[in-house]
Amino acid sequence: DAKTTQPPSMDCAEGRAANLPCNHSTISGNEYVYWYRQIHSQGPQYIIHGLKNNETNEMASLIITEDRKSSTLILPHATLRDTAVYYCIVRAAPPLRLTFGEGTQLTVNP
Amino acid sequence: GAVVSQHPSRVICKSGTSVKIECRSLDFQATTMFWYRQFPKKSLMLMATSNEGSKATYEQGVEKDKFLINHASLTLSTLTVTSAHPEDSSFYICSARGHLGQGDTEAFFGQGTRLTVV
């Protein structure tokens, strides 16, 4: 699986959009970009995934650059409950193994 | 999304005893289950992968005789920490993927088990 790079921490004001970047410059053609988050002392929660097109669901939007070397997870209206560690994972489908990096600690402030 | 239930959520045991953690997929057939451990302020570390009816595949450095994994059915996998010691104290998390309707599911996670060995 391709390696990913994320900032260790980010802050966001409640109600504003949270934009979480992820670099995956070694991604190969058959690898997907997945995002999970982990709220303190809970198991990770699946958010969204994509291959090359931008994706949107009820939780977030995923923007993947045309060269696929980076992506951005967008939480359009962050709430305090979105405070969590967000993990960007690149891997081939099906998910035979999910390996987690250090992720980004997002803190949403009132 | 699909539901994965992990039990117990917390357990305290004496050093030298064994502890069993259960992971169940409640609304889908889990053909593959993954077990992770997580130390405080650290990321998740994959311990092993198990496919239903097969022996688990352990990651490098994980003792298979200490961490026994059973995946005997499509809805249940268990992790047994044998002869637990204080250094085994950690947050253990299971994940499952499989079949739901016409397609395969993504990997969904249990809520984790906090193991404290005293």
mmCIF file of C-alpha atoms in Angstrom:
data_model
loop_
_atom_site.group_PDB
_atom_site.id
_atom_site.type_symbol
_atom_site.label_atom_id
_atom_site.label_comp_id
_atom_site.label_asym_id
_atom_site.label_seq_id
_atom_site.Cartn_x
_atom_site.Cartn_y
_atom_site.Cartn_z
ATOM 1 C CA ASP A 1 0.000 0.000 0.000
ATOM 2 C CA ALA A 2 1.171 3.512 -0.812
ATOM 3 C CA LYS A 3 2.473 5.671 2.022
ATOM 4 C CA THR A 4 0.466 8.710 3.070
ATOM 5 C CA THR A 5 1.488 11.964 4.745
ATOM 6 C CA GLN A 6 -0.892 13.987 6.886
ATOM 7 C CA PRO A 7 -0.368 16.979 9.168
ATOM 8 C CA PRO A 8 -0.303 15.835 12.804
ATOM 9 C CA SER A 9 -2.929 18.296 13.952
ATOM 10 C CA MET A 10 -5.430 20.883 12.761
ATOM 11 C CA ASP A 11 -7.943 23.203 14.361
ATOM 12 C CA CYS A 12 -11.276 24.317 13.011
ATOM 13 C CA ALA A 13 -14.036 26.599 14.256
ATOM 14 C CA GLU A 14 -17.422 25.070 14.862
ATOM 15 C CA GLY A 15 -19.727 25.588 11.860
ATOM 16 C CA ARG A 16 -16.882 26.185 9.445
ATOM 17 C CA ALA A 17 -15.594 23.756 6.844
ATOM 18 C CA ALA A 18 -12.728 21.503 7.879
ATOM 19 C CA ASN A 19 -10.318 20.662 5.071
ATOM 20 C CA LEU A 20 -7.961 17.803 5.862
ATOM 21 C CA PRO A 21 -5.131 17.217 3.385
ATOM 22 C CA CYS A 22 -3.372 13.979 2.550
ATOM 23 C CA ASN A 23 -0.375 13.405 0.312
ATOM 24 C CA HIS A 24 0.026 10.046 -1.418
ATOM 25 C CA SER A 25 2.533 10.719 -4.165
ATOM 26 C CA THR A 26 3.402 7.027 -4.670
ATOM 27 C CA ILE A 27 -0.175 5.916 -5.257
ATOM 28 C CA SER A 28 -0.603 3.401 -8.050
ATOM 29 C CA GLY A 29 -3.401 3.100 -10.563
ATOM 30 C CA ASN A 30 -5.461 0.491 -8.771
ATOM 31 C CA GLU A 31 -5.248 2.023 -5.299
ATOM 32 C CA TYR A 32 -8.142 3.754 -3.642
ATOM 33 C CA VAL A 33 -8.030 6.606 -1.139
ATOM 34 C CA TYR A 34 -9.930 5.819 2.055
ATOM 35 C CA TRP A 35 -10.713 8.007 5.021
ATOM 36 C CA TYR A 36 -11.538 6.804 8.510
ATOM 37 C CA ARG A 37 -11.799 8.676 11.772
ATOM 38 C CA GLN A 38 -11.391 7.630 15.371
ATOM 39 C CA ILE A 39 -13.072 9.442 18.187
ATOM 40 C CA HIS A 40 -11.241 9.041 21.469
ATOM 41 C CA SER A 41 -11.456 5.508 22.915
ATOM 42 C CA GLN A 42 -13.697 4.232 20.143
ATOM 43 C CA GLY A 43 -13.131 2.066 17.088
ATOM 44 C CA PRO A 44 -12.459 3.781 13.739
ATOM 45 C CA GLN A 45 -15.415 4.874 11.650
ATOM 46 C CA TYR A 46 -15.480 4.656 7.869
ATOM 47 C CA ILE A 47 -16.079 8.041 6.234
ATOM 48 C CA ILE A 48 -15.599 7.879 2.499
ATOM 49 C CA HIS A 49 -13.416 6.503 -0.275
ATOM 50 C CA GLY A 50 -12.624 7.228 -3.908
ATOM 51 C CA LEU A 51 -10.467 6.188 -6.834
ATOM 52 C CA LYS A 52 -10.133 9.226 -9.110
ATOM 53 C CA ASN A 53 -13.418 11.095 -9.111
ATOM 54 C CA ASN A 54 -14.549 13.380 -6.340
ATOM 55 C CA GLU A 55 -17.001 11.752 -3.971
ATOM 56 C CA THR A 56 -19.635 13.048 -1.576
ATOM 57 C CA ASN A 57 -21.794 11.367 1.015
ATOM 58 C CA GLU A 58 -23.779 12.436 4.042
ATOM 59 C CA MET A 59 -20.649 12.775 6.145
ATOM 60 C CA ALA A 60 -18.076 14.403 3.915
ATOM 61 C CA SER A 61 -16.666 15.168 0.497
ATOM 62 C CA LEU A 62 -13.469 13.772 -0.940
ATOM 63 C CA ILE A 63 -11.516 15.778 -3.478
ATOM 64 C CA ILE A 64 -8.767 13.908 -5.334
ATOM 65 C CA THR A 65 -6.319 15.838 -7.515
ATOM 66 C CA GLU A 66 -6.119 14.982 -11.182
ATOM 67 C CA ASP A 67 -2.691 13.351 -10.777
ATOM 68 C CA ARG A 68 -4.066 11.475 -7.710
ATOM 69 C CA LYS A 69 -1.013 12.372 -5.668
ATOM 70 C CA SER A 70 -3.018 14.157 -3.014
ATOM 71 C CA SER A 71 -6.534 14.446 -1.688
ATOM 72 C CA THR A 72 -8.590 16.544 0.695
ATOM 73 C CA LEU A 73 -11.350 15.430 3.013
ATOM 74 C CA ILE A 74 -13.919 18.161 3.544
ATOM 75 C CA LEU A 75 -16.319 18.286 6.472
ATOM 76 C CA PRO A 76 -18.617 21.070 5.282
ATOM 77 C CA HIS A 77 -19.946 22.250 8.640
ATOM 78 C CA ALA A 78 -17.758 20.928 11.425
ATOM 79 C CA THR A 79 -19.310 20.288 14.833
ATOM 80 C CA LEU A 80 -17.713 19.581 18.183
ATOM 81 C CA ARG A 81 -18.497 15.902 17.659
ATOM 82 C CA ASP A 82 -16.197 15.862 14.632
ATOM 83 C CA THR A 83 -13.198 16.202 16.941
ATOM 84 C CA ALA A 84 -11.243 13.027 16.213
ATOM 85 C CA VAL A 85 -8.137 11.582 14.596
ATOM 86 C CA TYR A 86 -8.625 11.337 10.846
ATOM 87 C CA TYR A 87 -6.765 8.679 8.916
ATOM 88 C CA CYS A 88 -6.080 8.745 5.194
ATOM 89 C CA ILE A 89 -5.296 5.275 3.858
ATOM 90 C CA VAL A 90 -4.331 4.278 0.349
ATOM 91 C CA ARG A 91 -4.775 0.706 -0.679
ATOM 92 C CA ALA A 92 -5.880 -1.589 -3.442
ATOM 93 C CA ALA A 93 -9.379 -3.006 -3.329
ATOM 94 C CA PRO A 94 -10.605 -5.318 -1.887
ATOM 95 C CA PRO A 95 -9.444 -4.293 1.603
ATOM 96 C CA LEU A 96 -7.287 -7.253 2.389
ATOM 97 C CA ARG A 97 -5.341 -5.230 4.946
ATOM 98 C CA LEU A 98 -5.833 -1.753 6.333
ATOM 99 C CA THR A 99 -2.702 -0.205 7.769
ATOM 100 C CA PHE A 100 -2.980 3.044 9.667
ATOM 101 C CA GLY A 101 -0.508 5.904 9.769
ATOM 102 C CA GLU A 102 -0.461 8.559 12.477
ATOM 103 C CA GLY A 103 -3.413 10.520 11.102
ATOM 104 C CA THR A 104 -4.464 14.112 11.772
ATOM 105 C CA GLN A 105 -5.906 15.149 15.119
ATOM 106 C CA LEU A 106 -8.726 17.524 14.218
ATOM 107 C CA THR A 107 -9.970 19.698 17.044
ATOM 108 C CA VAL A 108 -13.192 21.599 16.458
ATOM 109 C CA ASN A 109 -13.386 24.623 18.722
ATOM 110 C CA PRO A 110 -16.587 26.362 19.860
ATOM 111 C CA GLY B 1 -23.183 1.243 7.710
ATOM 112 C CA ALA B 2 -22.823 -2.346 8.831
ATOM 113 C CA VAL B 3 -22.530 -3.074 12.545
ATOM 114 C CA VAL B 4 -19.647 -4.812 14.247
ATOM 115 C CA SER B 5 -20.072 -5.532 17.938
ATOM 116 C CA GLN B 6 -17.116 -6.173 20.212
ATOM 117 C CA HIS B 7 -17.349 -7.580 23.727
ATOM 118 C CA PRO B 8 -16.367 -6.825 26.400
ATOM 119 C CA SER B 9 -15.691 -3.117 26.130
ATOM 120 C CA ARG B 10 -13.464 -3.189 29.203
ATOM 121 C CA VAL B 11 -11.775 -6.006 31.066
ATOM 122 C CA ILE B 12 -9.366 -6.156 33.964
ATOM 123 C CA CYS B 13 -7.552 -9.409 34.576
ATOM 124 C CA LYS B 14 -4.795 -10.735 36.764
ATOM 125 C CA SER B 15 -1.361 -11.381 35.356
ATOM 126 C CA GLY B 16 -1.037 -14.942 34.076
ATOM 127 C CA THR B 17 -4.679 -15.422 33.217
ATOM 128 C CA SER B 18 -6.223 -15.562 29.742
ATOM 129 C CA VAL B 19 -8.777 -13.183 28.315
ATOM 130 C CA LYS B 20 -11.136 -13.744 25.384
ATOM 131 C CA ILE B 21 -12.479 -10.896 23.279
ATOM 132 C CA GLU B 22 -15.388 -11.465 20.915
ATOM 133 C CA CYS B 23 -16.099 -9.686 17.646
ATOM 134 C CA ARG B 24 -19.431 -10.166 15.910
ATOM 135 C CA SER B 25 -20.810 -8.885 12.637
ATOM 136 C CA LEU B 26 -24.479 -8.234 13.322
ATOM 137 C CA ASP B 27 -25.974 -7.657 9.899
ATOM 138 C CA PHE B 28 -23.560 -9.099 7.381
ATOM 139 C CA GLN B 29 -21.404 -12.138 6.816
ATOM 140 C CA ALA B 30 -17.838 -11.339 7.741
ATOM 141 C CA THR B 31 -15.564 -13.321 5.478
ATOM 142 C CA THR B 32 -12.485 -11.498 6.748
ATOM 143 C CA MET B 33 -11.745 -10.123 10.186
ATOM 144 C CA PHE B 34 -8.811 -8.047 11.328
ATOM 145 C CA TRP B 35 -7.447 -7.562 14.839
ATOM 146 C CA TYR B 36 -5.593 -4.433 15.894
ATOM 147 C CA ARG B 37 -4.051 -3.151 19.081
ATOM 148 C CA GLN B 38 -3.523 0.468 19.980
ATOM 149 C CA PHE B 39 -1.341 1.959 22.685
ATOM 150 C CA PRO B 40 -2.115 5.385 24.187
ATOM 151 C CA LYS B 41 -1.596 8.250 21.762
ATOM 152 C CA LYS B 42 -0.466 5.823 19.068
ATOM 153 C CA SER B 43 -2.021 4.621 15.850
ATOM 154 C CA LEU B 44 -3.648 1.264 15.293
ATOM 155 C CA MET B 45 -1.283 -1.612 14.696
ATOM 156 C CA LEU B 46 -2.555 -4.578 12.697
ATOM 157 C CA MET B 47 -1.967 -7.827 14.555
ATOM 158 C CA ALA B 48 -3.558 -10.445 12.338
ATOM 159 C CA THR B 49 -5.999 -11.159 9.562
ATOM 160 C CA SER B 50 -8.363 -14.113 9.602
ATOM 161 C CA ASN B 51 -10.599 -15.575 6.959
ATOM 162 C CA GLU B 52 -13.562 -17.681 7.969
ATOM 163 C CA GLY B 53 -12.579 -21.301 8.377
ATOM 164 C CA SER B 54 -8.863 -20.652 7.878
ATOM 165 C CA LYS B 55 -5.918 -20.075 10.155
ATOM 166 C CA ALA B 56 -5.125 -16.469 10.904
ATOM 167 C CA THR B 57 -2.223 -14.688 9.237
ATOM 168 C CA TYR B 58 -0.163 -12.839 11.818
ATOM 169 C CA GLU B 59 1.854 -9.693 11.239
ATOM 170 C CA GLN B 60 5.577 -9.808 11.813
ATOM 171 C CA GLY B 61 6.458 -9.668 15.480
ATOM 172 C CA VAL B 62 3.038 -10.803 16.743
ATOM 173 C CA GLU B 63 3.202 -14.040 18.732
ATOM 174 C CA LYS B 64 0.573 -16.411 17.388
ATOM 175 C CA ASP B 65 0.740 -18.629 20.476
ATOM 176 C CA LYS B 66 0.051 -15.682 22.724
ATOM 177 C CA PHE B 67 -2.723 -14.097 20.685
ATOM 178 C CA LEU B 68 -5.016 -16.919 19.611
ATOM 179 C CA ILE B 69 -7.499 -16.040 16.920
ATOM 180 C CA ASN B 70 -10.500 -18.135 15.998
ATOM 181 C CA HIS B 71 -12.826 -17.320 13.107
ATOM 182 C CA ALA B 72 -15.059 -20.350 13.079
ATOM 183 C CA SER B 73 -18.187 -18.726 11.705
ATOM 184 C CA LEU B 74 -19.150 -15.939 9.328
ATOM 185 C CA THR B 75 -20.335 -13.752 12.178
ATOM 186 C CA LEU B 76 -17.889 -14.384 14.999
ATOM 187 C CA SER B 77 -14.173 -14.084 15.575
ATOM 188 C CA THR B 78 -12.421 -14.289 18.918
ATOM 189 C CA LEU B 79 -9.061 -13.082 20.147
ATOM 190 C CA THR B 80 -7.673 -14.799 23.226
ATOM 191 C CA VAL B 81 -4.765 -13.183 25.006
ATOM 192 C CA THR B 82 -3.095 -16.089 26.777
ATOM 193 C CA SER B 83 -1.079 -15.740 29.971
ATOM 194 C CA ALA B 84 -1.603 -12.019 29.937
ATOM 195 C CA HIS B 85 1.017 -9.701 31.428
ATOM 196 C CA PRO B 86 0.901 -5.987 32.202
ATOM 197 C CA GLU B 87 2.653 -5.157 28.906
ATOM 198 C CA ASP B 88 -0.343 -6.686 27.090
ATOM 199 C CA SER B 89 -2.526 -3.934 28.485
ATOM 200 C CA SER B 90 -3.839 -2.086 25.458
ATOM 201 C CA PHE B 91 -6.882 -1.163 23.391
ATOM 202 C CA TYR B 92 -7.814 -4.070 21.118
ATOM 203 C CA ILE B 93 -10.009 -3.406 18.102
ATOM 204 C CA CYS B 94 -11.548 -5.773 15.599
ATOM 205 C CA SER B 95 -12.633 -5.014 12.071
ATOM 206 C CA ALA B 96 -14.734 -7.034 9.677
ATOM 207 C CA ARG B 97 -15.575 -7.042 6.019
ATOM 208 C CA GLY B 98 -17.661 -9.387 3.979
ATOM 209 C CA HIS B 99 -20.860 -9.724 2.019
ATOM 210 C CA LEU B 100 -23.910 -7.503 2.274
ATOM 211 C CA GLY B 101 -26.584 -7.834 -0.346
ATOM 212 C CA GLN B 102 -25.086 -7.922 -3.784
ATOM 213 C CA GLY B 103 -21.651 -6.669 -2.971
ATOM 214 C CA ASP B 104 -18.781 -6.654 -0.564
ATOM 215 C CA THR B 105 -18.652 -4.323 2.389
ATOM 216 C CA GLU B 106 -15.941 -1.988 3.401
ATOM 217 C CA ALA B 107 -14.097 -2.725 6.627
ATOM 218 C CA PHE B 108 -16.192 -1.809 9.663
ATOM 219 C CA PHE B 109 -14.799 -1.599 13.163
ATOM 220 C CA GLY B 110 -15.929 -2.706 16.568
ATOM 221 C CA GLN B 111 -15.974 -0.282 19.472
ATOM 222 C CA GLY B 112 -12.786 -1.711 20.949
ATOM 223 C CA THR B 113 -11.854 -3.508 24.165
ATOM 224 C CA ARG B 114 -9.742 -1.856 26.847
ATOM 225 C CA LEU B 115 -7.643 -4.585 28.458
ATOM 226 C CA THR B 116 -5.866 -3.870 31.720
ATOM 227 C CA VAL B 117 -3.641 -6.569 33.180
ATOM 228 C CA VAL B 118 -2.802 -6.097 36.851
#
